[in-house]
Amino acid sequence: MRKKLFVKNMLIMSFSALVIRGIGMVFAVKAADVMGAGLLGRYRLTMGVYAFFVLAATSGVSITVTRIAGDLIAQKRESCACFVRDRAAAMSSVAGAALGLLMICSSFFLPCELFGSGSANAVRLLAVSLPFAGFSSAVRGYFSARKKNLRNAAEQFIEQLTELIVFIIACERLDGIGFSPLLCAAIATVAAEVISFLYSALLLLSDRRRTPQPKKTEKMFSKAFPIYLPCTASSGLRSALSLAENCLISHGLILYCGAHTEAMEDYGIMCGMALPCVLFPSVFIIPASQLIIPELSAAKTLGQKNGIIHMSGKLLFWVVIYSLIAMLPFIIFPHSIASLLGYPPKAGFFMRVLAPLIPLSFLDSAVDGMLKGLDCQKSYFRINAAEALLRIIMALTLVPLLGTIGAAAVILFGELFNVSLSLWRLIKELKKTAEKSQWAKTINFSP
């Protein structure tokens, strides 16, 4: 691994992620202010529907392109990597369009009790963005493989900034003619994806002028499907079960509170206000989780066993240290953080309750990235499916009895279950990679 390049890309992505997540937090605060806790809860459910389809259109594509193009670049086969780039961008756009039609059809079956009357129109509008999101994800995966992460960071920055600006303008200009804040948020998301698509298209055209003529890659599909199908199925299944879990939590809160309005307000405060704040420090973990995928994949392709062990141990050590430090403010000063953002006091209570999620989710993100880099996406799929099923069972049983405390328990214990199995699978894979003497000597959690 080229350490200086990795650190440089890590710093670029971390800084850009901080700015991007900061814009996202401004958007969340603005949305909470405009929508109120009740409508914010329905917005979270609506975005859960969108997340299912957009992850199906993007997650598998991005990882597949990163893995295959990264391996080809490591083998000095630049023209073949360019072929993968072009073919993936075209196919992901078509797949996104197909998923968009399916998403529009699904909007007619949303339960009005949970989603309300305006969510169906928002879902139909959000479906328009899927072809653009699919194209952008393929281009993003290609530049990740080439370690040109500044371009990806710029794209995400433009996307987030566009979404915030369009949302503010739409709320000011369209509210008087019958557009709800929920529909304004959907318009902002579509506009952001279109701008991201245009930027990605310009990057792709620019790269084509600088790279060799694409050369057809033999057995591209036979290499792609073992990566694409498990990753897409895992993301799709996990987001589908997550949507089912969120619907069950909302329904369970209605049963617990006895009132729809109060239940949706509690759900909006916990998942729309407290949870994004708790996960905000992940801006420094997600870049490392993404960067480690092509590094481990290339190291495995080149047979660099000691490099795999060293990289994995270092990343795990720093993730654990950072996550424990990041958790402390939410345990000690949660009400001050909530007050600073203009949230109600109950949001501070939920921040403290959800604070243990920080080390669990951060470690899970890092381990998932390493599993993908080591070609263990099938295990990743099984673990995520098992976690989602566990969450659904817990949501059915705990939330109607304990209310929001039960909902928090679903989130925390589900994440604990996932990270435990993922870490066990990673250690098992690393033991296969190294000899026993090398394992005892090199794998440690010290810097």
XYZ file of C-alpha atoms in Angstrom, residues 61-447:
387
model
C -22.623 -1.039 -8.680
C -20.171 1.204 -6.851
C -18.452 -1.630 -4.970
C -18.309 -3.868 -8.050
C -16.694 -1.184 -10.208
C -14.237 -0.321 -7.433
C -13.221 -3.956 -6.985
C -12.936 -4.947 -10.658
C -11.414 -1.699 -11.952
C -9.048 -1.593 -8.957
C -7.803 -5.109 -9.702
C -7.329 -4.288 -13.405
C -5.424 -1.094 -12.598
C -3.206 -3.014 -10.164
C -2.455 -5.431 -13.019
C -1.588 -2.482 -15.344
C -4.626 -3.149 -17.582
C -5.825 0.451 -17.882
C -7.816 0.013 -21.101
C -9.823 -2.852 -19.588
C -10.609 -0.716 -16.539
C -11.939 1.971 -18.899
C -14.219 -0.592 -20.536
C -15.595 -1.526 -17.106
C -16.168 2.177 -16.399
C -18.209 2.800 -19.550
C -20.215 -0.411 -19.445
C -21.071 -0.049 -15.773
C -22.224 3.571 -16.182
C -24.593 2.611 -19.022
C -25.991 -0.502 -17.355
C -26.502 1.136 -13.960
C -28.532 3.917 -15.595
C -30.843 1.369 -17.212
C -31.159 -0.560 -13.958
C -31.949 2.675 -12.124
C -34.733 3.480 -14.595
C -36.262 0.024 -14.099
C -36.121 0.402 -10.327
C -37.678 3.858 -10.667
C -40.722 2.357 -12.415
C -40.977 -0.273 -9.697
C -40.767 2.441 -7.042
C -43.624 4.357 -8.656
C -45.756 1.206 -8.605
C -44.951 0.632 -4.924
C -46.198 4.122 -4.018
C -49.795 2.970 -4.515
C -49.491 0.457 -1.679
C -48.123 2.660 1.118
C -50.226 2.395 4.308
C -51.849 5.790 4.858
C -51.958 5.243 8.634
C -48.164 5.502 8.844
C -47.108 7.525 5.807
C -49.938 10.022 5.554
C -51.613 11.307 2.402
C -48.677 13.250 0.890
C -45.989 10.574 1.020
C -47.133 8.706 -2.100
C -46.576 11.760 -4.331
C -43.163 12.316 -2.748
C -42.185 8.689 -3.444
C -43.241 9.000 -7.095
C -41.188 12.146 -7.481
C -38.142 10.586 -5.804
C -38.306 7.681 -8.269
C -37.232 10.077 -11.057
C -33.772 10.374 -9.486
C -32.850 6.665 -9.631
C -31.357 6.539 -13.182
C -29.187 9.558 -12.341
C -28.107 8.015 -9.021
C -27.175 4.743 -10.740
C -24.944 6.488 -13.289
C -23.217 8.580 -10.619
C -22.524 5.543 -8.431
C -20.738 3.732 -11.277
C -18.534 6.751 -11.985
C -17.876 7.171 -8.252
C -16.767 3.553 -7.966
C -14.369 3.955 -10.888
C -12.654 7.019 -9.428
C -12.431 5.278 -6.052
C -10.528 2.486 -7.790
C -8.182 5.062 -9.319
C -7.791 6.716 -5.871
C -8.994 10.056 -7.233
C -11.206 10.672 -4.258
C -11.152 14.466 -4.475
C -13.441 14.234 -7.496
C -15.889 12.034 -5.603
C -15.770 14.390 -2.634
C -16.514 17.377 -4.868
C -19.480 15.546 -6.366
C -20.974 14.757 -2.959
C -20.375 18.320 -1.783
C -22.203 19.745 -4.801
C -25.023 17.252 -4.306
C -25.544 18.082 -0.614
C -25.292 21.830 -1.168
C -27.790 21.666 -4.030
C -30.238 19.701 -1.898
C -30.046 22.250 0.935
C -30.406 25.300 -1.327
C -33.273 23.845 -3.361
C -35.089 22.752 -0.193
C -34.893 26.233 1.321
C -36.034 27.891 -1.917
C -38.836 25.366 -2.454
C -40.159 25.823 1.081
C -40.227 29.609 0.612
C -41.666 29.722 -2.915
C -43.907 26.635 -3.170
C -45.509 26.489 0.264
C -48.098 29.082 -0.703
C -49.339 27.047 -3.695
C -50.004 23.796 -1.854
C -46.609 22.088 -1.789
C -45.972 20.470 1.594
C -42.472 20.510 3.141
C -42.340 16.759 2.456
C -42.810 17.332 -1.274
C -40.301 20.202 -1.184
C -37.735 17.813 0.333
C -38.389 15.314 -2.486
C -37.893 18.057 -5.097
C -34.591 18.974 -3.445
C -33.386 15.349 -3.502
C -34.213 14.930 -7.206
C -32.506 18.220 -8.098
C -29.394 17.154 -6.156
C -29.206 13.818 -7.995
C -29.579 15.517 -11.392
C -26.755 17.965 -10.606
C -24.618 15.057 -9.349
C -25.307 13.198 -12.606
C -24.247 16.176 -14.732
C -21.042 16.572 -12.744
C -20.273 12.829 -13.008
C -20.906 12.919 -16.760
C -18.414 15.772 -17.166
C -15.839 13.830 -15.124
C -16.402 10.747 -17.258
C -15.967 12.652 -20.519
C -12.828 14.319 -19.195
C -11.362 10.986 -18.085
C -12.071 9.376 -21.449
C -9.852 11.964 -23.162
C -6.933 11.137 -20.845
C -7.133 7.357 -20.677
C -6.513 4.631 -23.271
C -9.196 3.458 -25.658
C -11.473 1.016 -23.788
C -10.665 -2.604 -24.465
C -13.265 -5.295 -23.920
C -12.670 -7.243 -20.722
C -13.081 -10.997 -20.958
C -15.357 -12.630 -18.411
C -16.369 -9.239 -17.013
C -19.816 -10.442 -16.046
C -18.546 -13.652 -14.480
C -16.296 -11.508 -12.281
C -18.913 -8.862 -11.596
C -21.912 -10.942 -10.574
C -20.257 -12.719 -7.593
C -19.558 -9.233 -6.223
C -22.607 -7.338 -7.455
C -25.377 -9.780 -6.568
C -24.459 -10.376 -2.889
C -23.764 -6.673 -2.279
C -26.969 -5.543 -3.983
C -29.022 -8.281 -2.356
C -27.486 -7.455 1.020
C -28.149 -3.732 0.717
C -31.613 -4.278 -0.737
C -32.628 -6.837 1.855
C -31.169 -4.842 4.711
C -32.890 -1.624 3.623
C -36.181 -3.475 2.995
C -36.077 -5.060 6.421
C -34.972 -1.726 7.878
C -38.036 -0.098 6.318
C -40.214 -2.869 7.739
C -38.528 -2.374 11.108
C -39.174 1.393 11.033
C -42.816 0.821 10.106
C -43.169 -1.676 12.942
C -41.499 0.754 15.357
C -43.904 3.512 14.292
C -46.881 1.160 14.610
C -45.607 -0.090 17.964
C -45.272 3.490 19.216
C -48.864 4.143 18.160
C -49.970 1.117 20.197
C -47.845 2.238 23.158
C -48.877 5.921 23.081
C -52.453 5.343 22.000
C -52.253 8.382 19.717
C -50.882 8.644 16.188
C -49.653 12.236 16.511
C -47.687 11.657 19.710
C -46.157 8.447 18.333
C -44.953 10.099 15.121
C -43.511 13.002 17.101
C -41.508 10.621 19.315
C -40.332 8.719 16.244
C -39.363 11.961 14.489
C -37.410 13.233 17.510
C -35.519 9.968 17.995
C -34.772 9.047 14.356
C -34.939 12.447 12.695
C -33.129 14.553 15.292
C -31.143 12.491 17.826
C -29.909 9.671 15.573
C -28.331 11.892 12.855
C -26.491 13.835 15.571
C -25.153 10.676 17.191
C -23.900 9.364 13.834
C -22.394 12.698 12.754
C -18.821 11.825 13.950
C -18.763 8.962 11.439
C -17.494 11.521 8.916
C -13.981 10.350 9.825
C -14.790 6.614 9.682
C -16.737 6.257 6.438
C -13.823 7.509 4.248
C -11.475 4.941 5.783
C -14.090 2.212 5.275
C -14.351 3.141 1.601
C -10.627 3.571 0.980
C -9.747 0.221 2.522
C -11.820 -1.699 -0.069
C -9.545 -1.176 -3.115
C -6.422 -1.398 -0.934
C -7.312 -4.812 0.501
C -8.619 -6.025 -2.843
C -5.359 -5.088 -4.594
C -3.277 -6.587 -1.767
C -5.203 -9.851 -2.021
C -4.821 -9.911 -5.813
C -1.054 -9.385 -5.498
C -0.725 -11.914 -2.644
C 0.470 -9.373 -0.059
C -0.627 -11.298 3.037
C 1.325 -9.298 5.611
C -0.015 -6.065 4.136
C -3.586 -7.275 4.605
C -2.957 -8.132 8.259
C -1.170 -4.856 8.963
C -3.813 -2.642 7.338
C -6.678 -4.431 9.086
C -5.117 -4.255 12.537
C -4.257 -0.559 12.254
C -7.716 0.419 11.053
C -9.495 -1.530 13.793
C -7.302 0.010 16.488
C -7.892 3.618 15.434
C -11.611 3.093 14.877
C -12.053 1.784 18.428
C -10.053 4.660 19.966
C -11.814 7.360 17.945
C -15.322 5.992 18.513
C -14.879 5.890 22.292
C -13.724 9.517 22.296
C -16.600 10.565 19.992
C -19.147 8.920 22.304
C -18.264 10.988 25.397
C -19.931 14.342 24.455
C -23.256 12.609 23.833
C -23.113 10.996 27.265
C -21.943 14.084 29.184
C -23.550 17.019 27.301
C -26.544 15.685 25.305
C -29.008 18.365 26.410
C -26.543 21.137 25.579
C -26.095 19.707 22.084
C -29.861 19.464 21.601
C -30.363 23.029 22.828
C -27.605 24.327 20.522
C -29.398 22.807 17.517
C -32.811 24.077 18.620
C -34.145 20.604 19.333
C -36.566 19.810 22.212
C -35.148 18.396 25.507
C -36.382 14.926 24.617
C -33.838 14.864 21.754
C -31.038 15.212 24.326
C -32.432 12.244 26.241
C -32.396 10.114 23.089
C -28.834 11.222 22.264
C -27.639 9.877 25.614
C -29.567 6.626 25.175
C -28.214 6.115 21.643
C -24.614 7.146 22.449
C -23.378 3.488 22.712
C -24.343 3.160 19.056
C -21.253 5.192 18.124
C -18.532 2.561 18.788
C -20.802 -0.209 17.504
C -21.755 1.452 14.222
C -18.271 2.834 13.547
C -16.658 -0.563 14.074
C -19.364 -2.175 11.940
C -18.696 0.268 9.098
C -14.950 -0.411 9.146
C -15.348 -4.197 9.345
C -17.909 -4.217 6.522
C -15.474 -2.323 4.294
C -12.711 -4.824 5.048
C -14.997 -7.787 4.351
C -15.897 -6.315 0.967
C -12.234 -5.744 0.167
C -11.417 -9.362 1.058
C -14.181 -10.722 -1.208
C -16.406 -11.820 1.693
C -19.596 -10.141 0.486
C -21.589 -13.385 0.817
C -20.920 -13.444 4.548
C -21.758 -9.744 4.643
C -25.133 -10.558 3.092
C -25.952 -13.335 5.565
C -24.966 -11.246 8.588
C -27.012 -8.233 7.506
C -30.026 -10.407 6.771
C -29.808 -12.065 10.189
C -29.477 -8.676 11.901
C -32.487 -7.255 10.070
C -34.646 -10.245 11.006
C -33.584 -9.891 14.645
C -34.523 -6.204 14.592
C -37.969 -6.990 13.192
C -38.633 -9.587 15.880
C -37.503 -7.153 18.584
C -39.606 -4.338 17.086
C -42.680 -6.557 17.188
C -42.168 -7.485 20.825
C -40.387 -4.616 22.605
C -41.768 -1.402 21.115
C -45.463 -1.946 21.965
C -44.392 -2.730 25.555
C -41.617 -0.166 26.160
C -42.244 2.584 23.608
C -39.225 4.655 22.601
C -36.948 2.783 25.029
C -37.863 -0.408 23.199
C -37.149 1.294 19.870
C -33.706 2.361 21.117
C -33.065 -1.205 22.307
C -33.901 -2.491 18.814
C -31.313 -0.168 17.261
C -28.563 -0.869 19.825
C -28.906 -4.641 20.130
C -29.287 -5.040 16.376
C -26.016 -3.177 15.797
C -24.276 -5.176 18.542
C -25.402 -8.426 16.914
C -24.175 -7.299 13.488
C -20.754 -6.051 14.563
C -20.118 -9.185 16.656
C -20.748 -11.526 13.725
C -18.908 -9.283 11.247
C -15.843 -9.038 13.475
C -15.835 -12.799 14.038
C -15.998 -13.347 10.240
C -13.169 -10.858 9.626
C -10.883 -12.478 12.190
C -11.628 -15.874 10.661
C -10.689 -14.563 7.204
C -7.494 -12.945 8.469
C -6.448 -16.171 10.156
C -6.806 -17.901 6.804
C -4.657 -15.241 5.161
C -1.659 -15.443 7.463
C 0.344 -18.282 8.934
C -0.069 -18.811 12.684
C 3.324 -17.392 13.508
C 2.700 -14.348 11.312
C -0.724 -13.890 12.920
C 0.634 -13.892 16.458
C 3.389 -11.465 15.486
C 1.541 -8.977 13.320
C -2.090 -8.792 14.381
C -2.369 -6.526 17.345
C -4.432 -3.501 18.165
C -1.609 -1.126 18.974
C -0.438 1.634 16.637
